[in-house]
Amino acid sequence: MLITITIRDLLFPVSFLLLLPCEAVAATLGICYGRVANNLPPTSEVINILKTNGISNVRIFDPDPFTLQSFSGTGINIMIGVPNEVLPSLASGPPASALQWLQTDIFAHIVPSQIRYIAVGNEVLFKDSLYSPYLVPAIVNLYQALKMLNLDGTIKLSSPQAASVLSVSYPPSLGAFDPSLRSVLRPLLSFLHETKSPFMVNVYPYFSYTSSRSNQVTLDYALFRSNDMVQDGQLMYGNLFEASLDAVVHAMEKEGFAEVEVVVSETGWPKGGGEAASVENALAYNENVVRRVVGNVGTPRRPGVGIEIYLFDMFDENRKEGDECERHFGIFGLDGVKAYDLRFNSEN
């Protein structure tokens, strides 16, 4: 069964690593709080929705002062995004300038203990390649700034990438990064390895399915309900999500970074606005993702290794650009009621 997956060394010396078995770790489930909309509920209500549903990890795409102030003191862990357009200024100045930016734009509004990650840029290599040369230098300056504050051990830096940074993704064992992006990806991976930070990737089997014109990616395979297993050497794959993640793992192994963890910084399924976009399919996809987090399933390449995953999206975003389906990923309605009966853990 042939499946084609279509998915959207300057800092430290690179030491090629032997593939070592990963230790089992607890998985973490979070949700993305996108705000490209003009009809969202007040942030205070958003926080209540999160707490009611037992969600304690949230990704915010930019350091909006009011949003950060609202979350400060709530105990909810935050992944804060650095907008792509800010990268040149962070990269071109000294670490002291990055320190001032951190203090003014982030730490003035939220306590550092709540910040789990600073996500530097989003899909820079895919949609904003203009900023690619600034990505790693900006990360390095922010890291030096965090070191000045003794926060480098508690706040991790990374940069969410589109899964299209892979030039080969099927079978997973042949996963490889696009050679044209290696000049940025290798220094990034080196930094992540040296600082014990994760590689972040946005994974969307939905778009893999809808862009597979020859139907090589089946809807059942994308929705975790295929009865056919895809064999890759000694490993077996029953869904596109795990195959996509392991393609990234294999790509990192080929570059000599077998120990870098993977965080899924976005994944989801639209409930309307496109082919196979429905409430039923959104529930089926997200429910299976949650089950893998709660059960510490891992992937065939890294079995039992819990994966940190951020579901996209908390609400529909009515001002988001792109195809109509892009505006229909919301898991919650504007009244805080779930659009479908998704349980985020065994208790809700």
mmCIF file of C-alpha atoms in Angstrom:
data_model
loop_
_atom_site.group_PDB
_atom_site.id
_atom_site.type_symbol
_atom_site.label_atom_id
_atom_site.label_comp_id
_atom_site.label_asym_id
_atom_site.label_seq_id
_atom_site.Cartn_x
_atom_site.Cartn_y
_atom_site.Cartn_z
ATOM 1 C CA MET A 1 0.000 0.000 0.000
ATOM 2 C CA LEU A 2 1.767 3.118 -1.224
ATOM 3 C CA ILE A 3 1.113 6.332 0.646
ATOM 4 C CA THR A 4 2.620 9.668 -0.301
ATOM 5 C CA ILE A 5 2.585 12.174 2.518
ATOM 6 C CA THR A 6 2.282 15.765 1.361
ATOM 7 C CA ILE A 7 2.673 17.877 4.454
ATOM 8 C CA ARG A 8 2.451 21.289 4.782
ATOM 9 C CA ASP A 9 27.097 24.890 12.062
ATOM 10 C CA LEU A 10 27.374 28.057 13.571
ATOM 11 C CA LEU A 11 26.566 27.801 17.236
ATOM 12 C CA PHE A 12 27.983 24.594 18.611
ATOM 13 C CA PRO A 13 30.129 21.809 17.186
ATOM 14 C CA VAL A 14 27.853 19.128 15.784
ATOM 15 C CA SER A 15 28.609 15.685 17.190
ATOM 16 C CA PHE A 16 26.940 12.843 15.391
ATOM 17 C CA LEU A 17 25.085 10.733 17.910
ATOM 18 C CA LEU A 18 24.410 7.048 18.087
ATOM 19 C CA LEU A 19 20.742 6.170 18.211
ATOM 20 C CA LEU A 20 20.019 5.551 21.861
ATOM 21 C CA PRO A 21 16.748 4.259 23.318
ATOM 22 C CA CYS A 22 14.575 7.084 24.590
ATOM 23 C CA GLU A 23 13.380 6.930 28.179
ATOM 24 C CA ALA A 24 9.635 6.937 28.726
ATOM 25 C CA VAL A 25 8.375 10.397 29.628
ATOM 26 C CA ALA A 26 4.944 11.743 30.468
ATOM 27 C CA ALA A 27 3.023 13.245 27.588
ATOM 28 C CA THR A 28 1.542 16.736 27.766
ATOM 29 C CA LEU A 29 -1.611 18.038 26.129
ATOM 30 C CA GLY A 30 -2.172 21.699 25.376
ATOM 31 C CA ILE A 31 -4.313 23.848 23.110
ATOM 32 C CA CYS A 32 -3.643 26.754 20.759
ATOM 33 C CA TYR A 33 -5.388 30.023 21.555
ATOM 34 C CA GLY A 34 -5.467 31.736 18.176
ATOM 35 C CA ARG A 35 -6.947 35.220 18.151
ATOM 36 C CA VAL A 36 -7.319 36.184 14.482
ATOM 37 C CA ALA A 37 -10.958 37.043 15.040
ATOM 38 C CA ASN A 38 -13.183 39.934 16.104
ATOM 39 C CA ASN A 39 -15.786 38.005 18.062
ATOM 40 C CA LEU A 40 -13.872 36.070 20.708
ATOM 41 C CA PRO A 41 -15.033 35.929 24.341
ATOM 42 C CA PRO A 42 -13.159 37.942 26.991
ATOM 43 C CA THR A 43 -9.869 36.442 28.100
ATOM 44 C CA SER A 44 -11.281 35.914 31.595
ATOM 45 C CA GLU A 45 -13.913 33.601 30.097
ATOM 46 C CA VAL A 46 -11.249 31.831 28.044
ATOM 47 C CA ILE A 47 -9.307 31.079 31.216
ATOM 48 C CA ASN A 48 -12.448 29.721 32.873
ATOM 49 C CA ILE A 49 -13.048 27.428 29.890
ATOM 50 C CA LEU A 50 -9.498 26.123 30.121
ATOM 51 C CA LYS A 51 -9.709 25.458 33.840
ATOM 52 C CA THR A 52 -13.142 23.834 33.590
ATOM 53 C CA ASN A 53 -11.763 21.412 31.030
ATOM 54 C CA GLY A 54 -8.545 20.693 32.894
ATOM 55 C CA ILE A 55 -6.312 22.263 30.244
ATOM 56 C CA SER A 56 -3.159 23.674 31.830
ATOM 57 C CA ASN A 57 -0.951 24.277 28.769
ATOM 58 C CA VAL A 58 -1.728 26.929 26.147
ATOM 59 C CA ARG A 59 0.015 28.245 23.075
ATOM 60 C CA ILE A 60 -0.355 31.979 22.414
ATOM 61 C CA PHE A 61 0.949 33.194 19.077
ATOM 62 C CA ASP A 62 2.162 36.659 20.071
ATOM 63 C CA PRO A 63 3.032 38.476 23.303
ATOM 64 C CA ASP A 64 -0.113 40.595 23.511
ATOM 65 C CA PRO A 65 0.216 42.510 26.818
ATOM 66 C CA PHE A 66 -3.416 42.249 27.908
ATOM 67 C CA THR A 67 -3.579 38.531 27.133
ATOM 68 C CA LEU A 68 -0.391 37.827 29.071
ATOM 69 C CA GLN A 69 -1.590 39.919 32.015
ATOM 70 C CA SER A 70 -4.857 37.993 32.063
ATOM 71 C CA PHE A 71 -3.028 34.652 32.232
ATOM 72 C CA SER A 72 -0.503 35.789 34.828
ATOM 73 C CA GLY A 73 -1.137 34.156 38.180
ATOM 74 C CA THR A 74 -3.565 31.551 36.806
ATOM 75 C CA GLY A 75 -1.107 28.666 36.994
ATOM 76 C CA ILE A 76 -1.612 27.894 33.299
ATOM 77 C CA ASN A 77 1.634 27.154 31.448
ATOM 78 C CA ILE A 78 2.213 29.239 28.347
ATOM 79 C CA MET A 79 4.045 28.840 25.056
ATOM 80 C CA ILE A 80 4.543 32.417 23.872
ATOM 81 C CA GLY A 81 5.132 33.106 20.205
ATOM 82 C CA VAL A 82 7.567 35.650 18.838
ATOM 83 C CA PRO A 83 6.092 37.100 15.594
ATOM 84 C CA ASN A 84 8.167 36.461 12.480
ATOM 85 C CA GLU A 85 8.512 40.166 11.765
ATOM 86 C CA VAL A 86 10.294 40.715 15.104
ATOM 87 C CA LEU A 87 13.146 38.334 14.241
ATOM 88 C CA PRO A 88 15.384 40.844 12.394
ATOM 89 C CA SER A 89 15.529 43.245 15.333
ATOM 90 C CA LEU A 90 16.194 40.427 17.809
ATOM 91 C CA ALA A 91 18.910 38.977 15.592
ATOM 92 C CA SER A 92 20.731 42.156 14.641
ATOM 93 C CA GLY A 93 21.260 43.630 18.087
ATOM 94 C CA PRO A 94 23.359 42.397 21.013
ATOM 95 C CA PRO A 95 21.926 40.018 23.637
ATOM 96 C CA ALA A 96 21.243 43.075 25.789
ATOM 97 C CA SER A 97 18.664 44.210 23.236
ATOM 98 C CA ALA A 98 16.985 40.814 23.370
ATOM 99 C CA LEU A 99 17.013 41.071 27.151
ATOM 100 C CA GLN A 100 15.244 44.428 26.995
ATOM 101 C CA TRP A 101 12.661 42.972 24.611
ATOM 102 C CA LEU A 102 12.002 40.049 26.955
ATOM 103 C CA GLN A 103 11.614 42.311 29.965
ATOM 104 C CA THR A 104 9.399 44.837 28.175
ATOM 105 C CA ASP A 105 7.250 42.601 26.005
ATOM 106 C CA ILE A 106 6.935 39.464 28.140
ATOM 107 C CA PHE A 107 8.165 39.578 31.729
ATOM 108 C CA ALA A 108 6.484 42.904 32.411
ATOM 109 C CA HIS A 109 3.147 41.148 31.866
ATOM 110 C CA ILE A 110 3.463 37.565 33.118
ATOM 111 C CA VAL A 111 5.531 35.783 35.747
ATOM 112 C CA PRO A 112 8.416 33.773 34.235
ATOM 113 C CA SER A 113 7.416 30.633 36.141
ATOM 114 C CA GLN A 114 4.364 30.244 33.878
ATOM 115 C CA ILE A 115 6.339 30.352 30.641
ATOM 116 C CA ARG A 116 7.105 26.871 29.340
ATOM 117 C CA TYR A 117 8.423 27.850 25.916
ATOM 118 C CA ILE A 118 9.215 30.852 23.814
ATOM 119 C CA ALA A 119 8.375 29.859 20.245
ATOM 120 C CA VAL A 120 10.579 32.014 18.028
ATOM 121 C CA GLY A 121 8.712 32.570 14.780
ATOM 122 C CA ASN A 122 6.137 30.239 13.246
ATOM 123 C CA GLU A 123 6.709 28.243 10.058
ATOM 124 C CA VAL A 124 9.389 30.725 9.041
ATOM 125 C CA LEU A 125 11.002 28.409 6.505
ATOM 126 C CA PHE A 126 7.646 27.631 4.892
ATOM 127 C CA LYS A 127 5.712 30.876 4.698
ATOM 128 C CA ASP A 128 8.174 33.636 5.620
ATOM 129 C CA SER A 129 11.529 32.529 4.209
ATOM 130 C CA LEU A 130 12.498 36.201 4.059
ATOM 131 C CA TYR A 131 13.179 35.909 7.787
ATOM 132 C CA SER A 132 15.109 32.627 7.618
ATOM 133 C CA PRO A 133 18.586 34.181 8.020
ATOM 134 C CA TYR A 134 17.465 35.838 11.255
ATOM 135 C CA LEU A 135 15.921 32.778 12.901
ATOM 136 C CA VAL A 136 18.870 31.125 14.640
ATOM 137 C CA PRO A 137 20.670 34.386 15.531
ATOM 138 C CA ALA A 138 17.447 35.636 17.157
ATOM 139 C CA ILE A 139 17.129 32.396 19.138
ATOM 140 C CA VAL A 140 20.756 32.622 20.280
ATOM 141 C CA ASN A 141 20.348 36.223 21.467
ATOM 142 C CA LEU A 142 17.190 35.311 23.370
ATOM 143 C CA TYR A 143 18.981 32.363 24.938
ATOM 144 C CA GLN A 144 21.842 34.591 26.087
ATOM 145 C CA ALA A 145 19.280 37.008 27.510
ATOM 146 C CA LEU A 146 17.568 34.195 29.420
ATOM 147 C CA LYS A 147 20.958 33.126 30.783
ATOM 148 C CA MET A 148 21.480 36.643 32.139
ATOM 149 C CA LEU A 149 18.238 36.186 34.076
ATOM 150 C CA ASN A 150 19.066 32.608 35.145
ATOM 151 C CA LEU A 151 15.977 31.433 33.284
ATOM 152 C CA ASP A 152 17.674 29.370 30.570
ATOM 153 C CA GLY A 153 17.051 26.169 32.510
ATOM 154 C CA THR A 154 13.303 26.663 32.921
ATOM 155 C CA ILE A 155 12.229 28.456 29.738
ATOM 156 C CA LYS A 156 13.040 26.572 26.553
ATOM 157 C CA LEU A 157 13.446 28.149 23.129
ATOM 158 C CA SER A 158 12.441 26.564 19.838
ATOM 159 C CA SER A 159 10.798 27.453 16.535
ATOM 160 C CA PRO A 160 7.665 25.699 15.197
ATOM 161 C CA GLN A 161 8.169 24.493 11.636
ATOM 162 C CA ALA A 162 5.749 23.281 9.002
ATOM 163 C CA ALA A 163 6.121 19.569 8.303
ATOM 164 C CA SER A 164 6.983 20.578 4.737
ATOM 165 C CA VAL A 165 10.571 21.169 5.881
ATOM 166 C CA LEU A 166 10.866 17.493 4.937
ATOM 167 C CA SER A 167 11.640 16.785 1.292
ATOM 168 C CA VAL A 168 10.939 13.077 1.852
ATOM 169 C CA SER A 169 8.373 11.784 4.338
ATOM 170 C CA TYR A 170 7.364 8.345 3.015
ATOM 171 C CA PRO A 171 8.194 5.821 4.131
ATOM 172 C CA PRO A 172 9.055 7.364 7.524
ATOM 173 C CA SER A 173 12.467 5.646 7.587
ATOM 174 C CA LEU A 174 13.456 7.683 4.521
ATOM 175 C CA GLY A 175 12.416 10.955 6.163
ATOM 176 C CA ALA A 176 14.848 13.724 5.247
ATOM 177 C CA PHE A 177 14.973 17.492 5.506
ATOM 178 C CA ASP A 178 14.835 19.624 2.393
ATOM 179 C CA PRO A 179 18.506 20.115 1.416
ATOM 180 C CA SER A 180 17.836 23.769 0.606
ATOM 181 C CA LEU A 181 16.899 24.387 4.253
ATOM 182 C CA ARG A 182 19.845 22.608 5.902
ATOM 183 C CA SER A 183 21.840 25.827 6.299
ATOM 184 C CA VAL A 184 19.225 26.946 8.837
ATOM 185 C CA LEU A 185 17.982 23.614 10.160
ATOM 186 C CA ARG A 186 21.377 22.194 11.138
ATOM 187 C CA PRO A 187 22.322 25.156 13.359
ATOM 188 C CA LEU A 188 18.800 25.093 14.789
ATOM 189 C CA LEU A 189 19.062 21.383 15.595
ATOM 190 C CA SER A 190 22.506 21.917 17.083
ATOM 191 C CA PHE A 191 21.115 24.588 19.368
ATOM 192 C CA LEU A 192 18.167 22.417 20.386
ATOM 193 C CA HIS A 193 20.471 19.506 21.167
ATOM 194 C CA GLU A 194 22.898 21.566 23.231
ATOM 195 C CA THR A 195 20.102 23.248 25.232
ATOM 196 C CA LYS A 196 17.948 20.096 25.570
ATOM 197 C CA SER A 197 15.077 21.825 23.790
ATOM 198 C CA PRO A 198 12.532 20.184 21.467
ATOM 199 C CA PHE A 199 12.104 20.401 17.738
ATOM 200 C CA MET A 200 8.631 21.837 17.167
ATOM 201 C CA VAL A 201 6.544 20.828 14.177
ATOM 202 C CA ASN A 202 3.007 21.605 13.012
ATOM 203 C CA VAL A 203 1.381 18.389 11.771
ATOM 204 C CA TYR A 204 -1.854 18.391 9.753
ATOM 205 C CA PRO A 205 -2.946 15.033 8.282
ATOM 206 C CA TYR A 206 -6.072 16.855 7.090
ATOM 207 C CA PHE A 207 -4.099 18.850 4.532
ATOM 208 C CA SER A 208 -2.103 15.770 3.580
ATOM 209 C CA TYR A 209 -5.370 14.024 2.778
ATOM 210 C CA THR A 210 -6.997 16.888 0.868
ATOM 211 C CA SER A 211 -3.857 17.576 -1.196
ATOM 212 C CA SER A 212 -3.325 13.927 -2.139
ATOM 213 C CA ARG A 213 -4.872 14.080 -5.593
ATOM 214 C CA SER A 214 -4.250 10.419 -6.354
ATOM 215 C CA ASN A 215 -5.950 9.320 -3.116
ATOM 216 C CA GLN A 216 -2.727 7.767 -1.901
ATOM 217 C CA VAL A 217 -3.568 9.109 1.557
ATOM 218 C CA THR A 218 -6.923 7.652 2.563
ATOM 219 C CA LEU A 219 -9.350 9.384 4.883
ATOM 220 C CA ASP A 220 -9.354 6.372 7.204
ATOM 221 C CA TYR A 221 -5.554 6.457 7.463
ATOM 222 C CA ALA A 222 -5.677 10.180 8.286
ATOM 223 C CA LEU A 223 -8.415 9.644 10.905
ATOM 224 C CA PHE A 224 -6.768 6.739 12.790
ATOM 225 C CA ARG A 225 -9.378 4.231 11.646
ATOM 226 C CA SER A 226 -7.630 2.336 8.871
ATOM 227 C CA ASN A 227 -7.731 -1.450 9.031
ATOM 228 C CA ASP A 228 -4.612 -1.646 6.868
ATOM 229 C CA MET A 229 -1.181 -1.325 8.433
ATOM 230 C CA VAL A 230 1.681 0.180 6.456
ATOM 231 C CA GLN A 231 4.954 -1.660 6.994
ATOM 232 C CA ASP A 232 8.239 0.215 7.079
ATOM 233 C CA GLY A 233 11.019 -2.232 7.813
ATOM 234 C CA GLN A 234 10.202 -3.801 11.159
ATOM 235 C CA LEU A 235 7.775 -1.018 12.126
ATOM 236 C CA MET A 236 4.060 -0.883 11.398
ATOM 237 C CA TYR A 237 1.971 2.261 10.919
ATOM 238 C CA GLY A 238 -1.793 2.472 11.229
ATOM 239 C CA ASN A 239 -2.184 6.247 10.873
ATOM 240 C CA LEU A 240 -0.648 9.229 9.144
ATOM 241 C CA PHE A 241 -0.058 11.219 12.341
ATOM 242 C CA GLU A 242 2.490 8.768 13.749
ATOM 243 C CA ALA A 243 4.056 8.200 10.341
ATOM 244 C CA SER A 244 4.521 11.971 9.939
ATOM 245 C CA LEU A 245 6.180 12.304 13.345
ATOM 246 C CA ASP A 246 8.530 9.413 12.741
ATOM 247 C CA ALA A 247 9.536 10.892 9.395
ATOM 248 C CA VAL A 248 10.718 13.947 11.351
ATOM 249 C CA VAL A 249 12.517 11.710 13.858
ATOM 250 C CA HIS A 250 14.321 9.865 11.062
ATOM 251 C CA ALA A 251 15.259 13.161 9.405
ATOM 252 C CA MET A 252 16.840 14.352 12.662
ATOM 253 C CA GLU A 253 18.665 11.056 13.056
ATOM 254 C CA LYS A 254 20.165 11.462 9.591
ATOM 255 C CA GLU A 255 21.517 14.852 10.648
ATOM 256 C CA GLY A 256 23.039 13.359 13.810
ATOM 257 C CA PHE A 257 20.441 14.546 16.332
ATOM 258 C CA ALA A 258 18.731 11.352 17.424
ATOM 259 C CA GLU A 259 18.120 12.560 20.976
ATOM 260 C CA VAL A 260 16.195 15.752 20.214
ATOM 261 C CA GLU A 261 12.599 15.456 21.378
ATOM 262 C CA VAL A 262 9.645 16.416 19.178
ATOM 263 C CA VAL A 263 6.804 18.688 20.260
ATOM 264 C CA VAL A 264 3.720 18.912 18.065
ATOM 265 C CA SER A 265 3.123 22.642 18.273
ATOM 266 C CA GLU A 266 -0.107 22.457 16.227
ATOM 267 C CA THR A 267 -2.409 19.725 15.021
ATOM 268 C CA GLY A 268 -6.130 19.591 14.375
ATOM 269 C CA TRP A 269 -8.971 18.922 11.970
ATOM 270 C CA PRO A 270 -11.542 21.456 10.675
ATOM 271 C CA LYS A 271 -15.229 20.899 11.369
ATOM 272 C CA GLY A 272 -16.409 22.727 8.260
ATOM 273 C CA GLY A 273 -15.448 24.694 5.183
ATOM 274 C CA GLY A 274 -13.782 22.002 3.103
ATOM 275 C CA GLU A 275 -13.600 18.438 1.865
ATOM 276 C CA ALA A 276 -13.937 15.915 4.716
ATOM 277 C CA ALA A 277 -14.238 18.811 7.167
ATOM 278 C CA SER A 278 -17.015 17.901 9.591
ATOM 279 C CA VAL A 279 -17.806 17.741 13.283
ATOM 280 C CA GLU A 280 -17.655 13.950 13.152
ATOM 281 C CA ASN A 281 -14.220 13.864 11.532
ATOM 282 C CA ALA A 282 -12.838 16.593 13.790
ATOM 283 C CA LEU A 283 -13.942 14.609 16.825
ATOM 284 C CA ALA A 284 -12.526 11.362 15.445
ATOM 285 C CA TYR A 285 -9.131 12.938 14.747
ATOM 286 C CA ASN A 286 -8.702 14.975 17.918
ATOM 287 C CA GLU A 287 -10.083 12.195 20.107
ATOM 288 C CA ASN A 288 -7.433 9.815 18.843
ATOM 289 C CA VAL A 289 -4.694 12.395 19.328
ATOM 290 C CA VAL A 290 -5.814 12.931 22.928
ATOM 291 C CA ARG A 291 -5.868 9.184 23.552
ATOM 292 C CA ARG A 292 -2.259 8.952 22.457
ATOM 293 C CA VAL A 293 -1.268 11.711 24.848
ATOM 294 C CA VAL A 294 -3.188 10.302 27.814
ATOM 295 C CA GLY A 295 -1.887 6.807 27.136
ATOM 296 C CA ASN A 296 1.759 7.824 26.570
ATOM 297 C CA VAL A 297 1.607 5.833 23.341
ATOM 298 C CA GLY A 298 4.505 7.494 21.552
ATOM 299 C CA THR A 299 5.224 6.384 17.972
ATOM 300 C CA PRO A 300 6.527 3.165 16.439
ATOM 301 C CA ARG A 301 10.033 4.665 16.290
ATOM 302 C CA ARG A 302 9.799 5.984 19.856
ATOM 303 C CA PRO A 303 7.282 3.727 21.609
ATOM 304 C CA GLY A 304 6.188 4.762 25.084
ATOM 305 C CA VAL A 305 7.836 8.165 24.764
ATOM 306 C CA GLY A 306 5.145 10.695 25.631
ATOM 307 C CA ILE A 307 4.658 13.469 23.093
ATOM 308 C CA GLU A 308 3.751 17.029 23.968
ATOM 309 C CA ILE A 309 0.913 18.062 21.650
ATOM 310 C CA TYR A 310 -1.003 21.320 21.192
ATOM 311 C CA LEU A 311 -4.437 20.968 19.601
ATOM 312 C CA PHE A 312 -5.473 23.615 17.104
ATOM 313 C CA ASP A 313 -7.639 25.579 17.734
ATOM 314 C CA MET A 314 -9.548 26.804 20.750
ATOM 315 C CA PHE A 315 -12.083 28.849 18.736
ATOM 316 C CA ASP A 316 -12.923 29.452 15.097
ATOM 317 C CA GLU A 317 -10.971 32.464 13.805
ATOM 318 C CA ASN A 318 -13.245 34.413 11.499
ATOM 319 C CA ARG A 319 -10.539 36.744 10.191
ATOM 320 C CA LYS A 320 -7.990 34.103 9.313
ATOM 321 C CA GLU A 321 -6.767 34.172 5.719
ATOM 322 C CA GLY A 322 -6.667 31.223 3.362
ATOM 323 C CA ASP A 323 -9.202 28.559 2.471
ATOM 324 C CA GLU A 324 -12.552 28.570 4.234
ATOM 325 C CA CYS A 325 -11.615 25.534 6.341
ATOM 326 C CA GLU A 326 -8.847 27.583 7.993
ATOM 327 C CA ARG A 327 -11.569 29.451 9.871
ATOM 328 C CA HIS A 328 -13.262 26.342 11.290
ATOM 329 C CA PHE A 329 -10.790 24.536 13.540
ATOM 330 C CA GLY A 330 -12.381 25.700 16.804
ATOM 331 C CA ILE A 331 -13.014 23.024 19.428
ATOM 332 C CA PHE A 332 -15.097 25.396 21.563
ATOM 333 C CA GLY A 333 -17.975 27.637 20.583
ATOM 334 C CA LEU A 334 -17.913 31.312 21.533
ATOM 335 C CA ASP A 335 -20.172 30.468 24.483
ATOM 336 C CA GLY A 336 -17.563 28.067 25.860
ATOM 337 C CA VAL A 337 -19.537 24.951 24.984
ATOM 338 C CA LYS A 338 -17.598 22.289 23.101
ATOM 339 C CA ALA A 339 -18.453 22.019 19.425
ATOM 340 C CA TYR A 340 -18.186 18.259 19.882
ATOM 341 C CA ASP A 341 -17.737 15.948 22.846
ATOM 342 C CA LEU A 342 -13.951 15.894 23.046
ATOM 343 C CA ARG A 343 -12.515 14.838 26.390
ATOM 344 C CA PHE A 344 -9.118 16.272 27.222
ATOM 345 C CA ASN A 345 -8.386 13.719 29.916
ATOM 346 C CA SER A 346 -10.087 10.805 31.596
ATOM 347 C CA GLU A 347 -12.077 13.081 33.893
ATOM 348 C CA ASN A 348 -13.877 15.577 31.604
#
